[in-house]
Coordinates of C-alpha atoms in Angstrom, one line a residue:
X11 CA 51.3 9.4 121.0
X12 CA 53.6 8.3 118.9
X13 CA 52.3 6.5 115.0
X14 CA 53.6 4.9 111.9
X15 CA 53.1 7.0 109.3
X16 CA 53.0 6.3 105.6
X17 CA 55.8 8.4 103.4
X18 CA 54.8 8.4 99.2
X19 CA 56.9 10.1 96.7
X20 CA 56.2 11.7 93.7
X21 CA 58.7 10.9 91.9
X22 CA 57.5 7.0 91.2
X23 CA 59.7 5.8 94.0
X24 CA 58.0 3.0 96.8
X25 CA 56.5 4.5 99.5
X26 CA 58.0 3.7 103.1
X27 CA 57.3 4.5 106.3
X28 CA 58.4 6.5 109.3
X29 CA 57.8 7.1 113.1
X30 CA 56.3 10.8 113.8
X31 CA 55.4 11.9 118.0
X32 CA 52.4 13.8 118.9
X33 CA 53.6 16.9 116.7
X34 CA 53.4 15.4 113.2
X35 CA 57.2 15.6 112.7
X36 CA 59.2 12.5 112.3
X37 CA 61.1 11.1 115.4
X38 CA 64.9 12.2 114.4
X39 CA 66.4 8.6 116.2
X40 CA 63.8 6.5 114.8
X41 CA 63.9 7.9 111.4
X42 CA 68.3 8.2 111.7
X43 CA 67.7 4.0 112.3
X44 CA 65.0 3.2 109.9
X45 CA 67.1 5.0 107.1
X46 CA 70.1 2.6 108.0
X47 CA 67.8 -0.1 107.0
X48 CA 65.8 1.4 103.3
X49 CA 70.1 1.9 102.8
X50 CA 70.8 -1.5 103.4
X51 CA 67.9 -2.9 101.5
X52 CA 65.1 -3.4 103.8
X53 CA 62.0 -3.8 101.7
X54 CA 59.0 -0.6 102.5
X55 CA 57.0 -3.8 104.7
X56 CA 60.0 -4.7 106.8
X57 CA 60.6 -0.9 107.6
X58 CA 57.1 -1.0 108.5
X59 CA 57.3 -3.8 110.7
X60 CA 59.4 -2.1 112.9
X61 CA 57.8 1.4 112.8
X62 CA 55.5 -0.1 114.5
X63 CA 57.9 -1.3 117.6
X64 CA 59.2 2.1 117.3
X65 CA 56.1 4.0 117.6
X66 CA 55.2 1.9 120.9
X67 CA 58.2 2.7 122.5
X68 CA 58.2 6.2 121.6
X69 CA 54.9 6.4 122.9
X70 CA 56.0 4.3 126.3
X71 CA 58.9 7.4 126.0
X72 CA 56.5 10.0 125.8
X73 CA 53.8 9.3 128.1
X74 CA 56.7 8.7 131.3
X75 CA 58.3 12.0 130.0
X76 CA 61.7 10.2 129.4
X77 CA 64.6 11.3 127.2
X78 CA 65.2 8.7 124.6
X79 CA 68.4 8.6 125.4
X80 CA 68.0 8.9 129.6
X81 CA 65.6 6.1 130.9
X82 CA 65.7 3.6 133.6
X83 CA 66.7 0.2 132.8
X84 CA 63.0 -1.0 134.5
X85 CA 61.4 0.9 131.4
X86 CA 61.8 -1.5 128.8
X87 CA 60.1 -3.9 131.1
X88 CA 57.1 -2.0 131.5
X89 CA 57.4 -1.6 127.7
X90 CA 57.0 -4.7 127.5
X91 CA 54.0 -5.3 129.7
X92 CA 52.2 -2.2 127.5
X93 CA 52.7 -4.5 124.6
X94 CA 51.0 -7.5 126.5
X95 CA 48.3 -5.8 127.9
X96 CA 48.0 -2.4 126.5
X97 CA 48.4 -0.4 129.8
X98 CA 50.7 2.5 129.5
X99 CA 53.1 2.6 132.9
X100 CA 51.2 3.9 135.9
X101 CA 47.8 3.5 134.4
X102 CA 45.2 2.4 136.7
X103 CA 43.1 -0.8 135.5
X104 CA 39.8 -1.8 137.0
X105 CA 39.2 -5.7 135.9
X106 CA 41.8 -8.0 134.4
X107 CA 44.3 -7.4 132.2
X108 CA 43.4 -8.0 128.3
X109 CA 46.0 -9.6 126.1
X110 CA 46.6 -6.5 123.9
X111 CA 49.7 -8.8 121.4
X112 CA 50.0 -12.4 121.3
X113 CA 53.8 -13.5 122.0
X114 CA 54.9 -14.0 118.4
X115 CA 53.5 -10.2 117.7
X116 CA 55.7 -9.0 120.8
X117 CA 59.3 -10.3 120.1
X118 CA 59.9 -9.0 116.8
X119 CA 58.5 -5.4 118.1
X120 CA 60.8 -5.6 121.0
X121 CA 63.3 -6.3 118.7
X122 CA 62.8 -3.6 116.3
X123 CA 63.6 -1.3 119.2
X124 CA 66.8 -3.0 121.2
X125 CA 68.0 -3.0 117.0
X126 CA 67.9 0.5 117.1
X127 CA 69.6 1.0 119.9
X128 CA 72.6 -1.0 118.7
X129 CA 72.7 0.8 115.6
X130 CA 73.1 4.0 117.1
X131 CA 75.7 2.5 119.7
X132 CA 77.7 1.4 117.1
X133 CA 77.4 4.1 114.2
X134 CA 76.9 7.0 116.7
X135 CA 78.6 5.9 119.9
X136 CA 75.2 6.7 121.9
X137 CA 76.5 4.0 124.5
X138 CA 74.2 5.6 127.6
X139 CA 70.8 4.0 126.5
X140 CA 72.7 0.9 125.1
X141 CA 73.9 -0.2 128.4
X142 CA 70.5 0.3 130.3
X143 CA 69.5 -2.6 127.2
X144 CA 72.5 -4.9 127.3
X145 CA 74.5 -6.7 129.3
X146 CA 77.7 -8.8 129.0
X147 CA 77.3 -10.8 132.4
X148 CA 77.0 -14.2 132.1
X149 CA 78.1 -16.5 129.4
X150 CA 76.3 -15.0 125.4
X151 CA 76.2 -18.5 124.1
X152 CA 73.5 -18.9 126.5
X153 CA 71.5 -16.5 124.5
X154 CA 70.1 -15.9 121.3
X155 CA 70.9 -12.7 119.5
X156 CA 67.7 -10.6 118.5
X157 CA 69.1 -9.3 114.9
X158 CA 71.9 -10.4 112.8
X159 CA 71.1 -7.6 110.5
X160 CA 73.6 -5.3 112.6
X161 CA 76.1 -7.9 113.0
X162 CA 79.3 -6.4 112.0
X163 CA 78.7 -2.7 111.9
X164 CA 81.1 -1.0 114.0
X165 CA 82.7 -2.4 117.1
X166 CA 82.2 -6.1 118.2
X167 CA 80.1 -6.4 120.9
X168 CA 79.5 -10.5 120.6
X169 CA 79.6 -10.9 124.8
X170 CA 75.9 -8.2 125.3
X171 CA 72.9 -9.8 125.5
X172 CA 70.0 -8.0 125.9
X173 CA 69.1 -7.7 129.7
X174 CA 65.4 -8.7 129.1
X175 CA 65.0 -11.6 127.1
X176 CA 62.7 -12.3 124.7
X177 CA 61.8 -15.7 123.9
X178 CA 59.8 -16.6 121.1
X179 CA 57.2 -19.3 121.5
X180 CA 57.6 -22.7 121.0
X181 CA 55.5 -23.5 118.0
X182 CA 55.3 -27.5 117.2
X183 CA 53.1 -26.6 113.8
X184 CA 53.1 -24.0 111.5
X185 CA 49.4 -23.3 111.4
X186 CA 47.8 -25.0 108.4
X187 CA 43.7 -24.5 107.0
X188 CA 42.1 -27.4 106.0
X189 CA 40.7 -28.0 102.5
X190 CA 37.7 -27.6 103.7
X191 CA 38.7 -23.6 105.3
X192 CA 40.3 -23.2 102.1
X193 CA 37.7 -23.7 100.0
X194 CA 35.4 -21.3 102.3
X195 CA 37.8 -18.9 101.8
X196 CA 37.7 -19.0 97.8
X197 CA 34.4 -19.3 98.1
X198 CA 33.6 -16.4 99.9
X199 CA 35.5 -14.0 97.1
X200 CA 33.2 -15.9 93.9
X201 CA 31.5 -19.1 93.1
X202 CA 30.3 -20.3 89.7
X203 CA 26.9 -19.8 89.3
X204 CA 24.7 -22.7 87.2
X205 CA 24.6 -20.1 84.2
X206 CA 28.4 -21.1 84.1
X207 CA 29.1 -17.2 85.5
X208 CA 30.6 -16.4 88.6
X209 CA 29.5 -14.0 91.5
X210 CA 30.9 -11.2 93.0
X211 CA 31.9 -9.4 89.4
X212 CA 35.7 -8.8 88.4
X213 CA 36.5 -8.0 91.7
X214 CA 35.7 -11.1 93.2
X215 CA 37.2 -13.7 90.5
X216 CA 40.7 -11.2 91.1
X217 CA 40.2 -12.2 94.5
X218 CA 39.6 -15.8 94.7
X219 CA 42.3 -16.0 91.8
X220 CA 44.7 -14.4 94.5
X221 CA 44.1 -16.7 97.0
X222 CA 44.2 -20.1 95.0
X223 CA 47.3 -19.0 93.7
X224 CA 48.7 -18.7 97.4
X225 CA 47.0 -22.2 98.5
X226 CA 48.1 -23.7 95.4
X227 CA 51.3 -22.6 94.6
X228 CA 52.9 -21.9 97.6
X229 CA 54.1 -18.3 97.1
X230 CA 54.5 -15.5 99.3
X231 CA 52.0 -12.4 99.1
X232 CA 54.7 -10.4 97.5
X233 CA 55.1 -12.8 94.7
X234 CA 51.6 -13.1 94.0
X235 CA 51.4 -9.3 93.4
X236 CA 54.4 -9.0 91.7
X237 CA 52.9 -11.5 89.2
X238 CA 52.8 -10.2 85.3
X239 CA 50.3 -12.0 82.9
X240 CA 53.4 -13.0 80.8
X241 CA 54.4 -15.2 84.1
X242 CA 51.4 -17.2 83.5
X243 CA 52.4 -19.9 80.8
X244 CA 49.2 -21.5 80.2
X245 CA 47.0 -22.7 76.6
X246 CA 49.8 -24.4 75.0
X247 CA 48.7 -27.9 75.4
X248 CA 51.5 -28.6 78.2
X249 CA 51.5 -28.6 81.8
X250 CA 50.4 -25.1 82.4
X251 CA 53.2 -23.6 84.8
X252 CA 53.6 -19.9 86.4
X253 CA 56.9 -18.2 86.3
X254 CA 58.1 -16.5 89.8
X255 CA 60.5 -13.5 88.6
X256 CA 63.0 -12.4 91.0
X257 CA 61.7 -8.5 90.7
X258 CA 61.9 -5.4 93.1
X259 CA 59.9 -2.8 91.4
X260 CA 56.2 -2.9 92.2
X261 CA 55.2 0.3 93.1
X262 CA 53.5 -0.8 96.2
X263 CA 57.5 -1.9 97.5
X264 CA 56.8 -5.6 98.0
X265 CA 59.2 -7.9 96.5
X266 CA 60.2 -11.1 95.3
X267 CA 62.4 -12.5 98.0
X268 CA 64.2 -15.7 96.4
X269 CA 65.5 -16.2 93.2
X270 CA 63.5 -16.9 89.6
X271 CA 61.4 -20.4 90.0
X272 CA 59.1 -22.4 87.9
X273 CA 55.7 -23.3 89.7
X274 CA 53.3 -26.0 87.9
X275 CA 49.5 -25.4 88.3
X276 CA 46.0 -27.5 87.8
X277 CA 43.8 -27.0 85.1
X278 CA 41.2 -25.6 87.6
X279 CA 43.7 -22.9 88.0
X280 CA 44.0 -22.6 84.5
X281 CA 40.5 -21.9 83.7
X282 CA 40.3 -19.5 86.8
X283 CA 43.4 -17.4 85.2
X284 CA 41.9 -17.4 81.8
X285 CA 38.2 -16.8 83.0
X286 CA 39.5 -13.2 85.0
X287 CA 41.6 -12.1 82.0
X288 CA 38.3 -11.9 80.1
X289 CA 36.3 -10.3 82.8
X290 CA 39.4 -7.2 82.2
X291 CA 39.3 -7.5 78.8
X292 CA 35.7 -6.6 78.9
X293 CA 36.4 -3.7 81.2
X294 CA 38.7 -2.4 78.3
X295 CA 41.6 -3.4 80.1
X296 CA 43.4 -4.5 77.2
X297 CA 42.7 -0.8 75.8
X298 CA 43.4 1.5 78.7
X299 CA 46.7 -0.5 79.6
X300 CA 49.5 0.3 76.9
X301 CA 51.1 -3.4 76.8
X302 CA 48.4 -6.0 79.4
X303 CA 51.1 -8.9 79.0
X304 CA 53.8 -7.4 81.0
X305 CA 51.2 -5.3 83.1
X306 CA 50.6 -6.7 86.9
X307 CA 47.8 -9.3 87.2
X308 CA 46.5 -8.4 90.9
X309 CA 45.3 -5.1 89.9
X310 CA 42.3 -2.8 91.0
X311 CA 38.9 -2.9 90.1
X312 CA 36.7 -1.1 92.1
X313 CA 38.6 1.7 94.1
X314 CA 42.1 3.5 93.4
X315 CA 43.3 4.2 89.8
X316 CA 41.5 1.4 88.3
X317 CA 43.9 -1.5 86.8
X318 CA 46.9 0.1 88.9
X319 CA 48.7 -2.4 90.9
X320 CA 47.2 -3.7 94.0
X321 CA 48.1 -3.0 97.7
X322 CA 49.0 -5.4 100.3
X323 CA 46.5 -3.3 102.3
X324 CA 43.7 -3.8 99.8
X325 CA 44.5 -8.2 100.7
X326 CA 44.0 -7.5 103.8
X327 CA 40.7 -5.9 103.7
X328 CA 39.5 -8.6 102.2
X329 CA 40.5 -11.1 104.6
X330 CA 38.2 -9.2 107.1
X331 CA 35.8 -9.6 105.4
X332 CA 36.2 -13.1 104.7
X333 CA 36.2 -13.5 108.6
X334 CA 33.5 -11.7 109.5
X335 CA 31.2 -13.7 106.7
X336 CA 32.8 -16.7 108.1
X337 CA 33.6 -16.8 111.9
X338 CA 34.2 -20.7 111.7
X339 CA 37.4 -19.8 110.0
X340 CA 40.6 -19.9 112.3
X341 CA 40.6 -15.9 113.9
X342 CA 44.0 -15.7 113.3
X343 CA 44.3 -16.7 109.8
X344 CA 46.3 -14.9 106.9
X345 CA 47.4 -15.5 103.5
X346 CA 50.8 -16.5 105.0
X347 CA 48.6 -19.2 105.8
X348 CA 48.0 -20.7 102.5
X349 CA 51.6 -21.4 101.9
X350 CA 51.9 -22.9 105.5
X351 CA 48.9 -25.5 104.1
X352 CA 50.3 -25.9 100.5
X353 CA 53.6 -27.1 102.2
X354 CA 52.0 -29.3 104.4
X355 CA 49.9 -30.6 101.9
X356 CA 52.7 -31.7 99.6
X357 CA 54.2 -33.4 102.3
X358 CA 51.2 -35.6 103.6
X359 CA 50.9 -36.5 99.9
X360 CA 54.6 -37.7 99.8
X361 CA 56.1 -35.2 97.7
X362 CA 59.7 -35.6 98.3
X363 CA 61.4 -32.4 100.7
X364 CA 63.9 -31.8 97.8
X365 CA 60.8 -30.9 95.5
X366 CA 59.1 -28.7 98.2
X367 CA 62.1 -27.0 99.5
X368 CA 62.7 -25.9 95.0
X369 CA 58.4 -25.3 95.3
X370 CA 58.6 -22.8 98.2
X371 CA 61.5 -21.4 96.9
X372 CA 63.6 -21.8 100.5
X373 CA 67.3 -21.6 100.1
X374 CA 68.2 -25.3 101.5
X375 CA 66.1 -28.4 102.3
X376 CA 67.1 -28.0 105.5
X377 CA 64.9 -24.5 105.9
X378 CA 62.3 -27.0 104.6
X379 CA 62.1 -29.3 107.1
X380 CA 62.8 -27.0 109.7
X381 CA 59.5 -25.7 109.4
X382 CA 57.2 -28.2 108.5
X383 CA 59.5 -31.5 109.7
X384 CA 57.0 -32.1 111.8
X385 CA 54.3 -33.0 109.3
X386 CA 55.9 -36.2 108.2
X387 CA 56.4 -37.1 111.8
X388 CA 52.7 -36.4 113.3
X389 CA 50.7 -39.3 112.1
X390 CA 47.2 -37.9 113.9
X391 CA 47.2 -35.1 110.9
X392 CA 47.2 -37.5 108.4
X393 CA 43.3 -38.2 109.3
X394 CA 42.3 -34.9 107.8
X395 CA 40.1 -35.6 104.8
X396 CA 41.3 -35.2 101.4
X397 CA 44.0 -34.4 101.8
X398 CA 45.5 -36.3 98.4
X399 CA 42.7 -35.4 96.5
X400 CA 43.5 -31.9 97.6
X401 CA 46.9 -31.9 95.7
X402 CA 45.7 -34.8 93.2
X403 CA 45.5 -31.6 90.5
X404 CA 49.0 -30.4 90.9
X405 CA 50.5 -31.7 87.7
X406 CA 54.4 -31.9 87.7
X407 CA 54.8 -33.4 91.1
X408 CA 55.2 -36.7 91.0
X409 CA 57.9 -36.9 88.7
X410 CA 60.3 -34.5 90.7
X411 CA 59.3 -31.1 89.2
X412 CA 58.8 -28.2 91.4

């Protein structure tokens, strides 16, 4: 069975990732492709994305004893029933199928794999297995390319399609927590105690820092780890703001991925910023660390090289837990969430697009309101509770600033 498997360097450089088979050696056509993306950019979670298409299909590969290169067109169908259901071709199921990927999991790994394919079509002229993928009956407009990453890299091939399409859900909402959920969620990393603490120890004010700055900023994961403490402009008697750096060197690989922007922040964030840099000061970070202003903020406490930038991983373990404490949270949920809900937020409160679009850091307004253009527009949502009072703290807003 084919598996994604984590490559580190010694050297200081990002880990990435590759695809290795059932003899611990990398697969040499995966790894060919997912070098053509690290070359072009591709940041260590985007390879990793679509390791993990790759692995599936090289498993699908190995376990029907087909040639990467030699398959029947029919196999990338049952391909993608494995992803659906989890049943490898020709396995025998007693009971009904189980829904192994939800739809919007399933394109983008389908992708990953009809990507490579094209790359190694058009850089290595492999055009066998291409044309058991593609097609170029029938008119292309009437179909939506998987990747534009490839576009342009070797000969044109604008009238293929691929022959199985892949259509990505319809989705009328981004999904969005209410304050209510959000609060549970910061609540279940640290509360204040009535001795004017807080619970969980250094660890869990990091955490519940991490995930207010998400619901209250709007930022991406890999902005919120790539935060330094110098970003944090707070204590000066003005409206305390957070600088988003346009940077590409944590260790970790994720990465800022729009330009520099200024984000203003609450005073309860504030005092939550201020309240876990003396909770490291009194673990000696301020000693052990050579210069703590221009040192990470999301760092570890409790496992790993302690202070030493946190992983993505390491969010994500939390989460779990967070949903296992609290199963009335949505199942699905993820930090992506918390930006879907500060967006959405802003806009029930009648922040102007223009202010979100600069807030979120999306290229045009028109991104914007592609996304969350249906908030304005869907007056049942505006019955959630609290909503205003939920953004009443986020100073800067009303007079245009992002």
């Amino acid at each position: 069975m084919a598996r994604v498997q984590r490559v580190s360097f010694s050297d200081g450089e990002s880990d990435t990732y590759t695809v290795v088979g059932a003899d611990h050696l990398p697969i040499g056509p995966a790894a060919a492709y997912l070098r053509f993306l690290r070359d072009g950019g591709a940041s260590p979670h985007t390879v990793r994305a679509y390791c993990a298409g790759l692995a599936e299909w090289f498993t699908v590969l190995e376990h029907t004893g087909h040639a990467w290169d030699d398959f029947p067109t029919t196999l990338f169908g049952q391909f993608l029933r494995y992803l659906r259901t989890g049943d490898l071709p020709g396995a025998a199921r007693i009971g009904a199928p189980t829904q192994k990927l939800a739809a919007s999991s399933l394109q983008p790994r389908a992708a990953a794999v009809l990507s490579m394919y094209r790359y190694h079509a058009d850089a290595h002229g492999t055009d066998v297995p291409y044309g058991r993928l593609f097609t170029s009956r029938g008119s292309w407009r009437r179909y939506r390319r998987y990747v534009g990453f490839l576009d342009g890299v070797g000969p044109a091939r604008r009238g293929d399609h691929p022959i199985y399409r892949m259509r990505t859900p319809n989705r009328s909402a981004t999904p969005v927590l209410t304050p209510a959920q959000v609060n549970t969620i910061l609540d279940g990393c640290s509360t204040q105690t009535d001795e004017g603490g807080w619970s969980g120890g250094p660890a869990g004010v990091r955490n519940r820092l991490l995930f207010a700055v998400l619901a209250e900023t709007g930022m991406r994961l890999g902005e919120a780890l790539s935060l330094r403490h110098h970003d944090f402009h707070i204590g000066a008697g003005a409206t305390p703001f957070i600088e988003i750096v346009d940077r590409q060197d944590h260790p970790h690989g994720v990465r800022v991925k729009t330009g520099s922007r200024r984000v203003y922040v609450g005073d309860d964030l504030e005092a939550l910023y201020s309240e876990y840099v003396w909770q490291l000061v009194a673990m000696a970070a301020d000693v052990t660390v050579p210069d703590l202003a221009t040192h990470f903020v999301f760092v570890n406490l409790v496992r790993g090289p302690r202070f030493s930038p946190m992983r993505v991983e390491t969010v994500y373990e939390k989460v779990r837990g967070i949903k296992g404490a609290h199963p009335q949270l949505p199942v699905d949920w993820s930090p992506h969430w918390l930006r879907h809900t500060h967006a959405t937020a802003l806009l029930l409160a009648g922040v102007p697009e223009h202010v979100v679009m600069r807030r979120l850091g999306h290229a045009d307004v028109q991104t914007t309101l592609s996304t969350y253009g249906w908030v304005t527009q869907d007056a049942e949502m505006r019955s959630l509770a609290h909503w205003k009072n939920y953004v009443a703290g986020w100073k800067g807003l009303a007079d245009g600033r992002p």
